[in-house]
Short mmCIF file of C-alpha atoms in Angstrom, two decimals:
data_model
loop_
_atom_site.label_atom_id
_atom_site.label_comp_id
_atom_site.label_asym_id
_atom_site.label_seq_id
_atom_site.Cartn_x
_atom_site.Cartn_y
_atom_site.Cartn_z
CA MET A 1 53.82 3.73 202.43
CA ASN A 2 52.50 2.87 205.81
CA TYR A 3 54.13 0.82 208.63
CA LEU A 4 52.68 -2.56 207.62
CA ASP A 5 53.74 -2.02 203.89
CA LEU A 6 57.25 -1.05 205.14
CA ILE A 7 57.52 -4.21 207.09
CA ASN A 8 56.24 -6.38 204.27
CA LYS A 9 58.64 -4.66 201.84
CA CYS A 10 61.47 -5.62 204.33
CA LEU A 11 60.18 -9.29 204.58
CA THR A 12 60.34 -9.39 200.76
CA GLU A 13 63.74 -7.97 200.45
CA LEU A 14 64.87 -10.69 203.18
CA ASN A 15 63.21 -13.46 201.35
CA TYR A 16 60.74 -13.99 204.20
CA LYS A 17 57.05 -14.42 203.93
CA GLN A 18 54.87 -11.36 203.92
CA VAL A 19 52.00 -11.00 206.42
CA ASN A 20 48.43 -9.96 205.71
CA ALA A 21 47.58 -8.45 209.03
CA PHE A 22 49.67 -6.55 211.71
CA SER A 23 48.58 -9.07 214.33
CA GLU A 24 50.63 -11.80 212.47
CA LEU A 25 53.91 -9.98 213.24
CA THR A 26 54.87 -12.39 216.08
CA LYS A 27 58.22 -13.80 215.19
CA ASN A 28 61.34 -12.45 216.61
CA ASP A 29 62.60 -11.08 213.33
CA HIS A 30 59.13 -9.30 212.92
CA LYS A 31 59.74 -7.78 216.25
CA LYS A 32 63.20 -6.68 215.48
CA LEU A 33 62.15 -5.13 212.18
CA LYS A 34 59.37 -3.16 213.85
CA ASN A 35 61.86 -1.82 216.33
CA ILE A 36 64.59 -1.19 213.55
CA LEU A 37 62.33 0.72 211.53
CA ASN A 38 61.33 3.13 214.11
CA VAL A 39 64.88 3.61 215.41
CA LEU A 40 66.09 4.27 211.94
CA ASN A 41 63.19 6.60 211.23
CA THR A 42 63.89 8.63 214.39
CA GLU A 43 67.54 8.74 213.69
CA ILE A 44 67.07 10.20 210.36
CA CYS A 45 64.46 12.70 211.41
CA SER A 46 66.47 14.00 214.44
CA SER A 47 69.89 13.95 212.96
CA GLU A 48 69.54 17.12 210.82
CA LYS A 49 67.41 20.32 210.31
CA TRP A 50 65.01 18.87 207.58
CA ASN A 51 62.61 21.31 206.40
CA PHE A 52 59.84 18.60 206.26
CA LEU A 53 59.98 18.84 210.11
CA LEU A 54 59.67 22.59 210.48
CA ARG A 55 56.62 23.87 212.33
CA LYS A 56 55.36 27.23 213.42
CA THR A 57 53.36 28.33 216.41
CA THR A 58 52.54 31.52 218.32
CA LEU A 59 52.62 32.10 222.14
CA THR A 60 51.51 34.98 224.17
CA LEU A 61 53.89 36.58 226.66
CA PRO A 62 51.92 38.78 229.28
CA VAL A 63 52.98 42.24 230.07
CA GLU A 64 56.00 42.47 232.47
CA LYS A 65 56.47 38.84 232.30
CA CYS A 66 59.93 37.30 231.39
CA GLU A 67 59.10 33.69 230.96
CA LEU A 68 56.82 31.20 229.36
CA GLU A 69 56.32 27.38 229.77
CA ASN A 70 58.20 25.75 227.15
CA SER A 71 55.39 23.94 225.37
CA ILE A 72 57.36 23.48 222.06
CA ASP A 73 57.37 19.88 221.15
CA GLY A 74 60.79 19.80 219.37
CA ARG A 75 63.85 22.01 218.88
CA ILE A 76 63.42 25.70 218.71
CA GLU A 77 64.87 27.23 215.53
CA THR A 78 63.68 30.85 215.28
CA ILE A 79 61.97 33.28 217.67
CA ILE A 80 60.39 36.45 216.29
CA ILE A 81 58.87 39.27 218.21
CA ASP A 82 57.41 42.37 216.47
CA GLY A 83 59.04 41.33 213.49
CA VAL A 84 62.57 41.00 214.92
CA LYS A 85 64.49 37.72 215.15
CA PHE A 86 65.67 37.04 218.61
CA GLU A 87 69.05 35.24 219.04
CA TYR A 88 69.57 32.45 221.72
CA TYR A 89 71.78 33.59 224.69
CA GLU A 90 73.26 30.78 226.81
CA ASP A 91 73.51 32.83 230.05
CA PHE A 92 70.01 32.42 231.42
CA GLU A 93 70.82 34.08 234.69
CA LYS A 94 71.01 37.48 233.03
CA PHE A 95 67.29 37.27 232.17
CA PHE A 96 66.45 37.00 235.79
CA VAL A 97 67.93 40.43 236.46
CA ASN A 98 66.86 41.76 233.12
CA SER A 99 70.44 42.42 231.91
CA GLN A 100 70.66 40.16 229.03
CA PRO A 101 71.86 41.54 225.46
CA GLN A 102 69.09 43.13 223.36
CA ASN A 103 66.79 40.90 221.21
CA THR A 104 67.95 37.66 222.80
CA TYR A 105 66.03 34.76 224.49
CA SER A 106 67.23 31.94 226.70
CA LEU A 107 66.13 28.41 228.22
CA PHE A 108 66.00 27.39 231.66
CA ASN A 109 64.54 24.06 232.70
CA ASP A 110 61.03 24.03 231.11
CA LYS A 111 60.88 27.85 230.59
CA ILE A 112 61.62 30.05 227.68
CA LEU A 113 63.16 33.38 228.89
CA PHE A 114 62.60 36.85 227.40
CA PRO A 115 63.17 40.36 228.12
CA ILE A 116 60.49 42.23 230.28
CA PHE A 117 58.08 44.13 227.93
CA ASP A 118 55.75 46.89 228.91
CA LYS A 119 53.10 45.43 226.50
CA GLN A 120 51.82 41.99 225.85
CA LYS A 121 53.68 40.30 222.92
CA ASP A 122 52.96 37.59 220.45
CA ILE A 123 56.01 35.16 220.24
CA GLU A 124 56.40 33.65 216.75
CA ILE A 125 58.27 30.31 217.09
CA ILE A 126 59.49 28.19 214.37
CA TYR A 127 60.83 24.81 215.45
CA TYR A 128 61.72 21.38 214.29
CA THR A 129 59.06 18.87 215.54
CA LYS A 130 60.46 15.89 217.54
CA ASN A 131 57.71 13.82 216.03
CA CYS A 132 58.65 11.36 213.35
CA ALA A 133 55.39 9.87 212.24
CA VAL A 134 51.73 10.43 211.44
CA ASP A 135 48.66 8.23 212.22
CA ALA A 136 45.85 7.50 209.70
CA ASN A 137 44.16 10.82 210.73
CA ASN A 138 47.39 12.75 209.94
CA ASN A 139 48.11 13.28 213.83
CA GLU A 140 51.73 13.43 214.44
CA LYS A 141 53.34 11.10 216.90
CA PHE A 142 56.79 10.11 217.89
CA SER A 143 57.07 6.66 216.33
CA MET A 144 54.97 4.24 214.28
CA GLU A 145 52.81 1.89 216.26
CA GLU A 146 49.75 0.91 214.13
CA SER A 147 49.72 -0.73 210.73
CA ASP A 148 48.61 2.47 208.97
CA ASP A 149 51.10 4.74 210.64
CA MET A 150 53.48 6.48 208.35
CA SER A 151 56.88 8.15 208.65
CA LEU A 152 57.24 12.00 208.26
CA ILE A 153 59.96 11.46 205.68
CA PRO A 154 58.66 12.32 202.44
CA GLU A 155 57.78 9.92 199.72
CA PRO A 156 59.50 8.51 197.66
CA TYR A 157 62.60 8.87 199.95
CA ALA A 158 60.84 7.08 203.08
CA GLU A 159 60.57 3.59 201.41
CA PRO A 160 64.13 3.06 200.23
CA LEU A 161 65.69 4.83 203.20
CA LEU A 162 63.81 2.82 205.77
CA VAL A 163 63.46 -0.55 203.94
CA TYR A 164 67.05 -0.90 202.69
CA GLY A 165 68.45 0.70 205.94
CA ALA A 166 66.43 -1.85 207.98
CA CYS A 167 67.52 -4.77 205.96
CA MET A 168 71.18 -3.71 206.54
CA ARG A 169 70.77 -3.28 210.12
CA LEU A 170 68.93 -6.65 210.76
CA LYS A 171 71.49 -8.69 208.91
CA GLY A 172 74.43 -6.47 209.97
CA ASN A 173 76.87 -8.37 207.82
CA PRO A 174 78.59 -6.75 204.70
CA GLN A 175 79.31 -10.20 203.40
CA HIS A 176 75.66 -10.79 203.02
CA VAL A 177 74.61 -11.38 199.35
CA ARG A 178 72.32 -8.44 199.08
CA PHE A 179 74.10 -6.10 201.61
CA ASN A 180 75.88 -4.04 198.76
CA TYR A 181 72.59 -3.70 196.88
CA TRP A 182 70.78 -2.48 199.99
CA TYR A 183 73.48 -0.03 200.74
CA SER A 184 73.58 1.42 197.28
CA MET A 185 69.92 1.91 197.28
CA TYR A 186 70.03 3.50 200.67
CA LYS A 187 72.89 5.86 199.59
CA ASP A 188 70.87 6.87 196.53
CA ALA A 189 67.77 7.56 198.45
CA LEU A 190 69.78 9.59 200.85
CA ALA A 191 71.29 11.66 198.17
CA ASN A 192 68.06 12.37 196.61
CA LEU A 193 66.49 13.38 200.02
CA ARG A 194 69.52 15.79 200.47
CA SER A 195 69.21 17.42 197.05
CA LYS A 196 65.40 17.68 196.97
CA VAL A 197 64.50 18.41 200.57
CA SER A 198 67.27 20.76 201.59
CA PRO A 199 66.14 24.44 201.05
CA SER A 200 69.45 25.57 199.48
CA MET A 201 72.64 24.07 198.18
CA ASP A 202 74.51 25.76 201.22
CA ASP A 203 72.35 23.98 203.69
CA VAL A 204 72.80 20.22 202.98
CA PRO A 205 72.29 17.79 205.75
CA SER A 206 74.15 14.52 206.19
CA VAL A 207 73.00 11.16 207.75
CA LYS A 208 75.30 8.41 208.84
CA LEU A 209 74.00 4.77 209.16
CA PHE A 210 75.87 2.75 211.94
CA ARG A 211 75.52 -0.96 212.00
CA GLN A 212 74.40 -2.57 215.18
#
């Protein structure tokens, strides 16, 4: 379900008139919904280590170099060199004097720090992308901006999570006649997302929805 579809679904839930084109979203509540949907989408995506956000890339570390530009567009999960997993080590200063523990890496400003090797190394990096949406050509982006952009949250979970969550946030009143229904549908979608998307029963994320 694309961005415009999500907005129209919200408008239906709120008993508002749907729009035929993105350019018609000019009213205050239209603008609020557009913002709330993106805020909610970003919060859900960034709150936990969802496996649908996992990406993998490979960088090259030149011989006798101890640092690389951190070009990772997200949060690093795992670094592997020569089939060995390297652990994150907080004391970055150790890397500048090559006295860090074995098989570790660190971060300093916009750099990833490594031990010094006597050979060029391929650095495999698994990370969680910070992007939360895709455009019509499947190019990832941080937020939904165009009518045909879509959330990275997998279907069929994206629609109930974003639509019912956005309706709750827009109204922000538990006494609203449909508030309990929206909350129930949101919770069910979240429970399904947790059970279906998490890689194991021991790694179940949680998302909290706060009222504004």
